[in-house]
CSV table of C-alpha atoms in Angstrom, one decimal:
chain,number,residue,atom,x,y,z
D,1,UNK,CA,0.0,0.0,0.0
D,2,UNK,CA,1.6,3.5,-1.0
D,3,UNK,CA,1.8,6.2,1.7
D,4,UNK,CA,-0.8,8.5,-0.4
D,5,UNK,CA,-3.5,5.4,-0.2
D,6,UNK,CA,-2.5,5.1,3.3
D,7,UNK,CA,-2.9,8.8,4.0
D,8,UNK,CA,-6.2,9.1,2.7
D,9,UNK,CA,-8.1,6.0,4.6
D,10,UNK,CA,-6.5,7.8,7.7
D,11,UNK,CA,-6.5,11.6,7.2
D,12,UNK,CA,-4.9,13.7,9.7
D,13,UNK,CA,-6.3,17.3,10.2
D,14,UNK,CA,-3.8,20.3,11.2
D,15,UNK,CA,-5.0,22.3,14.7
D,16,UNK,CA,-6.3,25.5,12.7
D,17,UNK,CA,-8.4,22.9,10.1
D,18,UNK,CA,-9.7,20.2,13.8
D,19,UNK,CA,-10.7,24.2,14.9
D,20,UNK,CA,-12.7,24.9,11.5
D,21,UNK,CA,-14.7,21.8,11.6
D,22,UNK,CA,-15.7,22.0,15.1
D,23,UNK,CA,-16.8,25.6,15.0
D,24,UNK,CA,-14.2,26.5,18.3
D,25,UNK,CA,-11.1,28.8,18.7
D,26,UNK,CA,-7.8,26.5,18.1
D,27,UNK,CA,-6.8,26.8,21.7
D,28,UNK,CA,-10.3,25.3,22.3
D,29,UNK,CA,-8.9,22.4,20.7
D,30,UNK,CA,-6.2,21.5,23.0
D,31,UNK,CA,-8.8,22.1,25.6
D,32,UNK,CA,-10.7,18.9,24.0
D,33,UNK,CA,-7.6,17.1,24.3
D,34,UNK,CA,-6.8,17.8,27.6
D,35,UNK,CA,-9.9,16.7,28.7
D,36,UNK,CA,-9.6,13.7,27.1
D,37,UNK,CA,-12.1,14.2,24.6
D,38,UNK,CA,-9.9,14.2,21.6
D,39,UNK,CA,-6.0,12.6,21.2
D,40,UNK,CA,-3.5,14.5,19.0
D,41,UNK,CA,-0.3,13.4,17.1
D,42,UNK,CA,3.1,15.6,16.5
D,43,UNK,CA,3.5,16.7,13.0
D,44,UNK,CA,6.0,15.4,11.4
D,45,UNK,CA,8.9,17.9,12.0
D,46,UNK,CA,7.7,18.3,15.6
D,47,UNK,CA,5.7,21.3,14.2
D,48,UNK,CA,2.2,21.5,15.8
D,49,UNK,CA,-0.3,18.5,16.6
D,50,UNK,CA,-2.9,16.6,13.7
D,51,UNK,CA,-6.5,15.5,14.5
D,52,UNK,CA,-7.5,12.1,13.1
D,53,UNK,CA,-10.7,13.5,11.0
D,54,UNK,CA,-13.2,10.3,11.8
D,55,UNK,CA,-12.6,11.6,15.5
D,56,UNK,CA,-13.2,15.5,14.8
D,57,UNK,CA,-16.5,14.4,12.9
D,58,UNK,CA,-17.6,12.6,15.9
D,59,UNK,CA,-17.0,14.8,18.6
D,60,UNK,CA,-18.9,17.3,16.4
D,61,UNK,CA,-21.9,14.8,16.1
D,62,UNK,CA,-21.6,14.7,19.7
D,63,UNK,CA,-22.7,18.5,20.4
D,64,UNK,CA,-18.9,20.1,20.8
D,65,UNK,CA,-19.8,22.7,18.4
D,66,UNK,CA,-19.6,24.8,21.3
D,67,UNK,CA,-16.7,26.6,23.3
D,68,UNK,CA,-16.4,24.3,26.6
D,69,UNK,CA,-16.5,25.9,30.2
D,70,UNK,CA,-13.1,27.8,30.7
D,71,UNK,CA,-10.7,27.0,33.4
D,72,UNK,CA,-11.2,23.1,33.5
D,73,UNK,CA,-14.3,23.7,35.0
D,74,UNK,CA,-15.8,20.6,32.7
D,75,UNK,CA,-14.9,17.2,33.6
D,76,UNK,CA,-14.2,14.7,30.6
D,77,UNK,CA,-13.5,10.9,30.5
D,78,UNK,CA,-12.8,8.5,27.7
D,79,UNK,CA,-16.0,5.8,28.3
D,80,UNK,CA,-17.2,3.2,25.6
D,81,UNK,CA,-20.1,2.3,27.7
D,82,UNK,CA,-22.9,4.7,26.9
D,83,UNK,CA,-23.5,7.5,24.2
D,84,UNK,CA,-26.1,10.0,24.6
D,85,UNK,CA,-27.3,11.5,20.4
D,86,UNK,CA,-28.5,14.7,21.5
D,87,UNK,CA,-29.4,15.2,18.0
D,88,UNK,CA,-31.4,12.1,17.4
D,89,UNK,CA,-32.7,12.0,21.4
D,90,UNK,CA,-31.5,8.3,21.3
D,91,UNK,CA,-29.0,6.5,23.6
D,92,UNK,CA,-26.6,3.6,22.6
D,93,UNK,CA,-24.9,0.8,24.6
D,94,UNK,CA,-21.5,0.0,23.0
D,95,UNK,CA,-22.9,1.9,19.6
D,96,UNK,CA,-26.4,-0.6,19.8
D,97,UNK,CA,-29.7,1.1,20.4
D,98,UNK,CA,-30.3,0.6,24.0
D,99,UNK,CA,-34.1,0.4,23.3
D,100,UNK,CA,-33.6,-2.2,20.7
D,101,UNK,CA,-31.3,-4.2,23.3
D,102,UNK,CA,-34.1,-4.2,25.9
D,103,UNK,CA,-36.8,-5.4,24.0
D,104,UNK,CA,-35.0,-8.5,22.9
D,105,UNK,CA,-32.7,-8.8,26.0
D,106,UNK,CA,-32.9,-9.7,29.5
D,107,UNK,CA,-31.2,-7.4,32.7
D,108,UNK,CA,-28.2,-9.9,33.2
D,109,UNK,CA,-27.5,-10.6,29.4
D,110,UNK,CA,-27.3,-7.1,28.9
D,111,UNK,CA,-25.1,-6.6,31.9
D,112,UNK,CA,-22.6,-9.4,30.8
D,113,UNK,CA,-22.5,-8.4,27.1
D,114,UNK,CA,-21.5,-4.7,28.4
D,115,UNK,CA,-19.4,-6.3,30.6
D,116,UNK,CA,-17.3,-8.9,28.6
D,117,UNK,CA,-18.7,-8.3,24.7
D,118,UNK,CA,-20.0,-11.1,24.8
D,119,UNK,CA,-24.0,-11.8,25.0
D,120,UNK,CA,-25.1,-15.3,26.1
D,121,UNK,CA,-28.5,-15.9,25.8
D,122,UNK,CA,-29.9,-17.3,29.2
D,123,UNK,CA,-27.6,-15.6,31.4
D,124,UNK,CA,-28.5,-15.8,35.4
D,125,UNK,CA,-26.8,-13.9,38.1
D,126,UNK,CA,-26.5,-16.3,41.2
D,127,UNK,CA,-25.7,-14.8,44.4
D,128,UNK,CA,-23.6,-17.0,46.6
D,129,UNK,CA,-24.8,-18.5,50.1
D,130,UNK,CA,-22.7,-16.9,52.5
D,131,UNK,CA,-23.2,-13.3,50.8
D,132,UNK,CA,-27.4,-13.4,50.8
D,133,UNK,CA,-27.1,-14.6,54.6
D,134,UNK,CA,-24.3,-11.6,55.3
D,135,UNK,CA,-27.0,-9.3,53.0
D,136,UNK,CA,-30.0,-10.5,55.0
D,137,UNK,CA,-28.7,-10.2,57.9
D,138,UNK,CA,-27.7,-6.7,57.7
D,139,UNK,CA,-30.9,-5.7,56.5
D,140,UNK,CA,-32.8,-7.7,59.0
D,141,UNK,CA,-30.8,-5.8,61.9
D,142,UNK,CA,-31.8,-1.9,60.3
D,143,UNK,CA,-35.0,0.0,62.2
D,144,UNK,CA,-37.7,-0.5,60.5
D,145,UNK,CA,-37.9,2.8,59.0
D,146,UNK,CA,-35.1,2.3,57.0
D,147,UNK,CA,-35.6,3.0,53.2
D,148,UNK,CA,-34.9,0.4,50.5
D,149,UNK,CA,-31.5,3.0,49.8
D,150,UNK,CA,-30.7,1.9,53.3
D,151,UNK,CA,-31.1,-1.8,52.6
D,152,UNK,CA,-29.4,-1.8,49.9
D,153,UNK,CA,-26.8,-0.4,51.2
D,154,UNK,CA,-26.6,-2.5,53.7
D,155,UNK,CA,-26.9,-5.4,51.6
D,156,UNK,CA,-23.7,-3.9,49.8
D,157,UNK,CA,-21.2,-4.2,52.8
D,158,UNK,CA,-22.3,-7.1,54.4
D,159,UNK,CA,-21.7,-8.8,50.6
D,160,UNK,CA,-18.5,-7.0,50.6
D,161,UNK,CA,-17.0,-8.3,54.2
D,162,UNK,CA,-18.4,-12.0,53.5
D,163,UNK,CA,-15.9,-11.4,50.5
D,164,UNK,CA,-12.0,-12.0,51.5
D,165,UNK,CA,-11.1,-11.6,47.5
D,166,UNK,CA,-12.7,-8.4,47.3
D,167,UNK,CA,-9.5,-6.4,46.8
D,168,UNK,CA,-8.5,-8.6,43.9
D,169,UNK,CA,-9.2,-5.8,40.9
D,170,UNK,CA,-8.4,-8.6,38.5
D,171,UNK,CA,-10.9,-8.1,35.5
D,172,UNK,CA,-11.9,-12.1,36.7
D,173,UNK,CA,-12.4,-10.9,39.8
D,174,UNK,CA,-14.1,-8.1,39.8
D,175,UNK,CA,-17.0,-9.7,37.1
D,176,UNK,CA,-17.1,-12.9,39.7
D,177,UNK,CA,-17.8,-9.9,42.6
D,178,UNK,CA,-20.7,-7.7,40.1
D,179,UNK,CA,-22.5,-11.5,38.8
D,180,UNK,CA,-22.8,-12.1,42.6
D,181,UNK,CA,-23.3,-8.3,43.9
D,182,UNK,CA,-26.0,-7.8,41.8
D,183,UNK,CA,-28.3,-10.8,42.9
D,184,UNK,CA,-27.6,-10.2,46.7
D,185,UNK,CA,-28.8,-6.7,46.3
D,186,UNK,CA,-32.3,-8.3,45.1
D,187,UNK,CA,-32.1,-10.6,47.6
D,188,UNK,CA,-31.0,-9.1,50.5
D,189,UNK,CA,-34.8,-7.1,50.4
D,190,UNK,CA,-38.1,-8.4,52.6
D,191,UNK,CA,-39.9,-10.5,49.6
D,192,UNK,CA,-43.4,-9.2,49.9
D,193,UNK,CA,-44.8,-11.5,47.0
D,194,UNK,CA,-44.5,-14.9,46.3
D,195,UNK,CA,-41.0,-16.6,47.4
D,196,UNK,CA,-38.2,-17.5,44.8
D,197,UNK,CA,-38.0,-20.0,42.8
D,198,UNK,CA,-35.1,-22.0,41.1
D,199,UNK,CA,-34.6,-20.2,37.9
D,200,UNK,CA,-36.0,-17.0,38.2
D,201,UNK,CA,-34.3,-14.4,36.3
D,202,UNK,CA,-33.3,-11.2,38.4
D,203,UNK,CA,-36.6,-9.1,37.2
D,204,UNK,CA,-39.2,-11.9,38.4
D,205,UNK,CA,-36.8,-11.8,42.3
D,206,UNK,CA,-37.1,-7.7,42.0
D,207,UNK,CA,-41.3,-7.5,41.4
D,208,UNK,CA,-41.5,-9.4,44.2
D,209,UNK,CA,-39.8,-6.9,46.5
D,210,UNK,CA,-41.5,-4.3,45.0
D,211,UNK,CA,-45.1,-5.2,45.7
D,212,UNK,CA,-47.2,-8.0,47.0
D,213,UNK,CA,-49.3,-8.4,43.9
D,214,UNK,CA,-48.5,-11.5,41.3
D,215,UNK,CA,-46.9,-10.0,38.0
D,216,UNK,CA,-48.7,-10.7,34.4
D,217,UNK,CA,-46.6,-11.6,31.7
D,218,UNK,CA,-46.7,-7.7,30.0
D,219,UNK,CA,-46.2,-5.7,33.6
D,220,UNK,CA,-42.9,-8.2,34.3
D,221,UNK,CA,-42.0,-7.2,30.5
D,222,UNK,CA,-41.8,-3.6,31.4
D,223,UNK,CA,-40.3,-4.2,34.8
D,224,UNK,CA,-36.8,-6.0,32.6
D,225,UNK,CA,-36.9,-3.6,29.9
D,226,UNK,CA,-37.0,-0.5,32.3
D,227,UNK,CA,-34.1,-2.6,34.2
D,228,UNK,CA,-32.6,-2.5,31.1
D,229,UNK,CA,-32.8,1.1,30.3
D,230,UNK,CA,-31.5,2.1,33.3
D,231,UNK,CA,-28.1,0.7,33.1
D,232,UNK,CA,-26.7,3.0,32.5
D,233,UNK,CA,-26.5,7.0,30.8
D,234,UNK,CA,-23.2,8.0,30.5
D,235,UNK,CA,-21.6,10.4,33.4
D,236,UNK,CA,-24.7,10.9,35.9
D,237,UNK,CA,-23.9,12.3,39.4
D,238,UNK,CA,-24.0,8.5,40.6
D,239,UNK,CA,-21.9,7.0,38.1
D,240,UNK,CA,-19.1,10.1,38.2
D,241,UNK,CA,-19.0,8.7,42.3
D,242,UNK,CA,-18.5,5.2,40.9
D,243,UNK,CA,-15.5,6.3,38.9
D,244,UNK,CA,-13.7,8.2,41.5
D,245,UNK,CA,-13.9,5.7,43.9
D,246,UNK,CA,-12.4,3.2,41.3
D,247,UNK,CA,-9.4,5.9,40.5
D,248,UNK,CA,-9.1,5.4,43.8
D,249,UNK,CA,-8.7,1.4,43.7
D,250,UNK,CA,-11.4,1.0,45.7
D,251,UNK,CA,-13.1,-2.1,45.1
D,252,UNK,CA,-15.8,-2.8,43.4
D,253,UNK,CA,-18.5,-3.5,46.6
D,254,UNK,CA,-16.9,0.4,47.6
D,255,UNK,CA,-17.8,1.5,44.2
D,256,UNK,CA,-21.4,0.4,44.2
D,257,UNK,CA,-21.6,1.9,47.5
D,258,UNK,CA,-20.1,5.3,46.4
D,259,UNK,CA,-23.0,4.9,43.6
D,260,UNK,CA,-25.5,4.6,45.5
D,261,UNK,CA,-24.5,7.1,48.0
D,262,UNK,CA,-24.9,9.7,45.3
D,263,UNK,CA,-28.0,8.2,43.9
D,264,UNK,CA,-30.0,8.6,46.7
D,265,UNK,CA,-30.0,12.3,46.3
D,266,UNK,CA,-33.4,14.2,45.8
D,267,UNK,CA,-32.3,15.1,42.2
D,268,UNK,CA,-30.9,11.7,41.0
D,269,UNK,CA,-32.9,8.6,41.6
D,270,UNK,CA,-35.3,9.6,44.0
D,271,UNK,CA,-36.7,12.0,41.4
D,272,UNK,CA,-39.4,8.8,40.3
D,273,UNK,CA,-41.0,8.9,44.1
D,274,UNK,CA,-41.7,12.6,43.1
D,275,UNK,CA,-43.2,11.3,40.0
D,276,UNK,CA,-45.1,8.7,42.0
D,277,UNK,CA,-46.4,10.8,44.5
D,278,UNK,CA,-47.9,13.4,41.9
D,279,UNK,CA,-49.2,10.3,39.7
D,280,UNK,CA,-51.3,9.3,42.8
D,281,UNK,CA,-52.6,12.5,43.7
D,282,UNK,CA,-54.1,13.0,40.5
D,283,UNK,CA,-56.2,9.8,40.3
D,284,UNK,CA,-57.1,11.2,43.6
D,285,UNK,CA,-58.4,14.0,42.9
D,286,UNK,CA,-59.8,13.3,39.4
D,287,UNK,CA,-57.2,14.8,37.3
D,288,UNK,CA,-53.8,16.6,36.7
D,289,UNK,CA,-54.9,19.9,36.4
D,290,UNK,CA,-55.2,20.8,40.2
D,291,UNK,CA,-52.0,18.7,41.5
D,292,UNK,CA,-50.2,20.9,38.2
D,293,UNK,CA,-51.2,23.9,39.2
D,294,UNK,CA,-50.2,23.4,42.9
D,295,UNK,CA,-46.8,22.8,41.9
D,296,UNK,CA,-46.4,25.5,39.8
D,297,UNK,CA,-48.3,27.9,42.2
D,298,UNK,CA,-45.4,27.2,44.7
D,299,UNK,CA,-42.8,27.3,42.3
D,300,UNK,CA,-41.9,23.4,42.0
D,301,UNK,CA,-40.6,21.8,38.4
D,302,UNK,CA,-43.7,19.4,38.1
D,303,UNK,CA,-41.7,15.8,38.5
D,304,UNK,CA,-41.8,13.2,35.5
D,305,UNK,CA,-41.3,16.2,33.0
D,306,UNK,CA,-38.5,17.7,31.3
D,307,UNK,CA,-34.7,16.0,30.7
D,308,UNK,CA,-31.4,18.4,30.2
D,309,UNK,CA,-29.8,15.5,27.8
D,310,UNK,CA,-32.8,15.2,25.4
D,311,UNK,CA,-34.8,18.2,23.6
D,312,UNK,CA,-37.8,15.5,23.3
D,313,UNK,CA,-39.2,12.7,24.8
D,314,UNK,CA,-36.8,10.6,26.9
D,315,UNK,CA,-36.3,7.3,24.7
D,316,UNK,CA,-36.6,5.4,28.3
D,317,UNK,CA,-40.0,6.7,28.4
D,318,UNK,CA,-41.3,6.5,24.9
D,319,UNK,CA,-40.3,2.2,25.6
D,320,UNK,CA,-41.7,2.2,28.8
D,321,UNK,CA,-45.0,4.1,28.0
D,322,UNK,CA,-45.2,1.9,24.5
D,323,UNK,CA,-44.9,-1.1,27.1
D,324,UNK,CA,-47.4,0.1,29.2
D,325,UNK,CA,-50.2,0.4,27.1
D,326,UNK,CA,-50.6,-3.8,27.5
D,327,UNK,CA,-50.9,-3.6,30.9
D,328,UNK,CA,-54.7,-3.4,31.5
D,329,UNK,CA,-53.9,-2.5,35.5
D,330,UNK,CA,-51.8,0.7,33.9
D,331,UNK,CA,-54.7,2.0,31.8
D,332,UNK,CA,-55.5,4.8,34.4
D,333,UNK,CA,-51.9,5.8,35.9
D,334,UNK,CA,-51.4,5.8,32.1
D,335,UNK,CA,-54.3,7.6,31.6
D,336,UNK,CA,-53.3,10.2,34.2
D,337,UNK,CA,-50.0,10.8,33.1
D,338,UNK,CA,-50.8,11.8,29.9
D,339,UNK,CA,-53.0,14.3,31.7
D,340,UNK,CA,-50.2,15.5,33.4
D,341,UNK,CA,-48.1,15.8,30.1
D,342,UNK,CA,-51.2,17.7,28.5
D,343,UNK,CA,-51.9,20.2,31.3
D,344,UNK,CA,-48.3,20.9,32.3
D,345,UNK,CA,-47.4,21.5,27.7
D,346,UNK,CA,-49.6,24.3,28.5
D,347,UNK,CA,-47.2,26.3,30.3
D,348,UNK,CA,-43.8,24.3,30.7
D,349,UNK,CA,-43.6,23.0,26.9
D,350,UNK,CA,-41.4,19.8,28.9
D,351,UNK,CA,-41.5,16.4,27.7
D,352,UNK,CA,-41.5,13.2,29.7
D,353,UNK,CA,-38.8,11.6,31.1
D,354,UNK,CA,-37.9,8.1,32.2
D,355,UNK,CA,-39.4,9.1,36.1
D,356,UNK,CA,-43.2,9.2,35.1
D,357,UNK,CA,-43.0,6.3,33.3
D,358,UNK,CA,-41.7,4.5,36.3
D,359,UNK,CA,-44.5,6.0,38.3
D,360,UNK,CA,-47.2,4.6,36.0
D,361,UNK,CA,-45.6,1.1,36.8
D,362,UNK,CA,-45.4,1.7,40.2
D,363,UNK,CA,-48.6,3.1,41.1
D,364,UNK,CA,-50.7,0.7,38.6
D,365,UNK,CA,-48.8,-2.5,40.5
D,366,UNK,CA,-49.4,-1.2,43.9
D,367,UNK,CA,-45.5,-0.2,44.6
D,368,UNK,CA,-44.7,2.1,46.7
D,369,UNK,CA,-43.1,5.4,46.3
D,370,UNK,CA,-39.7,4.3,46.6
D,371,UNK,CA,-40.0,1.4,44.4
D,372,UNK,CA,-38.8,3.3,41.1
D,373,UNK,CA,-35.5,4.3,43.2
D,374,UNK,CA,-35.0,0.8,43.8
D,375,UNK,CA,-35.0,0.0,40.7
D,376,UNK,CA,-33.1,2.6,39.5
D,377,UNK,CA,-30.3,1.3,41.9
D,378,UNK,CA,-30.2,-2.0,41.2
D,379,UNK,CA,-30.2,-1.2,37.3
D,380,UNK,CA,-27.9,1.0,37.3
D,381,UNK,CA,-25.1,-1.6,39.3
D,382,UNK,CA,-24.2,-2.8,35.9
D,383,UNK,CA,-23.1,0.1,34.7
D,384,UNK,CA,-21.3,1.9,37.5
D,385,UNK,CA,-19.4,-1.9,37.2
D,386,UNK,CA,-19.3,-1.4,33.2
D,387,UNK,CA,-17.5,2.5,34.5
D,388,UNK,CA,-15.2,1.0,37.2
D,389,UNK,CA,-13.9,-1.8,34.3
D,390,UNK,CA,-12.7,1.2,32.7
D,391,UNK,CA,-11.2,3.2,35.6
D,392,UNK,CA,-9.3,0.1,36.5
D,393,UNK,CA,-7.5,0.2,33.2
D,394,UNK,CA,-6.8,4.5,33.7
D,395,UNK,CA,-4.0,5.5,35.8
D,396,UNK,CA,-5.1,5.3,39.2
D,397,UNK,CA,-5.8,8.7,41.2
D,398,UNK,CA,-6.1,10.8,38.0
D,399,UNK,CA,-9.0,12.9,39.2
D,400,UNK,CA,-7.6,15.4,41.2
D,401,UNK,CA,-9.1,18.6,40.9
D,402,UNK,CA,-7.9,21.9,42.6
D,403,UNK,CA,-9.5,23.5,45.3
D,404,UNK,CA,-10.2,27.4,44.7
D,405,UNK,CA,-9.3,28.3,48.6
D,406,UNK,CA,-11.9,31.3,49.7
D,407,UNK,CA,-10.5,31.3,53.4
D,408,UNK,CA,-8.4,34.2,55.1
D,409,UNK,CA,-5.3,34.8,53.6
D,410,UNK,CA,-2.6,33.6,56.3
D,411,UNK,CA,-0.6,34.3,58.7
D,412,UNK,CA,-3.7,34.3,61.1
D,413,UNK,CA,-3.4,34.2,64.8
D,414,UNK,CA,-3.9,31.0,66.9
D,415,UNK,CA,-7.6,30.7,67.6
């Protein structure tokens, strides 16, 4: 192969021509590189850096036709897990359509196939003995007003100390820890329907923590495919935790916990109670349009609406709400969601997102509030395990930002 043929299947870009095509100043450039969005080459001579073009063209599809935040204020990581087309309002797992990979795939095939690249049809998480005792255990011994964030936290370091090989950051070792992690989560929580059975995949154990009522065969659908679309969507609050505490070398039991530390925020995964709560209220009262207006009367985003990632609908709810519509039981949460959506257009103009269409689930099967928190948490395992795979193989400790100190200037005198 000649050097020209060469050149052309892989063209190089100069700084001032990477600067041209993505709209931005070329000292935004190097920004993008040292943020690790783009990687650069010396030109030959040592004169300047080149851009490989195929990357330019995809950080531009990815929304960087924009100057990023000045003075490192914007945090950047490399991550094949999980892109977000802002253009298209779709999502991708590994470059597949994550809608597409939940209606044909189950939770844990999903999980392993981001895990490994490899899909096996069939796959069952099995959480070992000595780890659901530890888990149950732990939970059994918390008040009983403890929240289901509480359990599972719980769950999370009892599994962790009734694992002596939990340091081992092996790739082996830390998929052996997440296939057995994920399971003991599930089962580490009070059962309030039916009891397990040999088996059962890791949706059918959840439902039955999540309400007391039997599942039909289209509400357990939506319950795996929302599992599914929740693994993971990109660098939330939760999963930027996760990735820290793996710089760190923490393992991966600490990592979960770091996750779900940050999860159980108001503003991350508690968000679908919000949802819930408002969903209930208006088949109370007959309708959306007083519980919308109380919200807006005291100034409160009305929950279930509106996403900063996706100018549309969220793709997570279209699925779910698509789902839905088989579930005779869902017919009037449904129902009253779409009142919500109608009243709130009005004067918001906001979409749905994935949090009211995990309050239709939950309120038509009887969960409670918290249920669509639990589920976000034990979905979203997989991919802060997916995230720390990848931290593992970064230089450890390379998130260390700089503190802007606001204090007194020193010397000061001894308090």
């Amino acid at each position: 192969m000649s050097d020209q043929s060469a050149a052309s299947e892989d063209p190089r870009l100069t700084t001032r021509e990477a600067a041209a095509r993505l709209g931005v100043k070329p000292e935004t450039v190097y920004a993008y590189v040292s943020r690790g969005q783009l990687s650069s080459r010396r030109a030959p001579g040592g004169r300047g850096s080149t851009f490989d073009a195929a990357e330019i063209d995809a950080l531009a599809r990815r929304g960087a036709r924009r100057e990023p935040p000045s003075g490192g204020a914007e945090l950047v990581f490399r991550t094949g897990v999980t892109l977000i087309d802002t253009e298209t309002d779709r999502y991708y797992y590994r470059g597949v359509d994550a809608t597409a990979l939940a209606r044909r795939h189950s939770y844990e095939e999903v999980a392993e196939w981001l895990w490994t690249g490899e899909l096996r049809a069939g796959t069952r998480f099995t959480a070992p003995p000595e780890a659901l005792e530890a888990g149950r255990r732990a939970v059994g011994a918390l008040p009983a007003h403890s929240t289901p964030m509480d359990r599972l936290r719980a769950s999370a370091v009892a599994a962790s100390a009734a694992d002596p090989l939990r340091f081992d950051l092996s790739p082996e070792a830390v998929l052996g820890a997440a296939r057995s992690l994920v399971p003991t989560l599930v089962g580490s929580l009070p059962a309030s329907g039916a009891p397990d059975r040999e088996g059962d995949g890791l949706a059918r154990r959840l439902w039955s923590r999540l309400t007391a009522r039997a599942p039909d065969a289209a509400s357990l659908r939506v319950l795996e495919t929302a599992l599914v679309l929740l693994i993971d969507h990109d660098l939330a609050a939760s999963t930027l935790a996760a990735r820290i505490a793996a710089s760190a070398r923490a393992h991966p039991y600490a990592v979960v916990s770091a996750g779900l530390g940050a999860l159980e925020g108001p503003l991350h995964g508690a968000a679908s109670g919000l949802a819930h709560r408002m969903l209930a209220e208006a088949l109370e009262r007959g309708g959306a349009a007083p519980v919308v207006a109380d919200h807006l009367r005291a100034g409160r985003r009305v929950p279930g609406l509106g996403h900063r990632l996706y100018r549309g609908e969220d793709p997570r709810a279209q699925a779910l709400f698509a789902l839905l519509a088989d579930v005779p039981a869902a017919a009037p949460a449904l129902a009253a969601a779409r009142d919500v959506v109608t009243t709130a257009a009005r004067r918001t103009g906001l979409h749905t997102n994935v949090d009211l269409a995990l309050a239709v689930l939950s309120v038509s099967a009887g969960m409670p509030a918290e249920a669509g928190e639990t589920l976000f948490a034990v979905a979203r395992t997989a991919g802060w395990i997916a995230h720390a795979l990848e931290e593992y193989a970064e230089r450890p400790l390379r998130m260390r930002p700089s503190g802007q100190y606001t204090g007194p200037r020193p010397p000061q005198p001894l308090p």
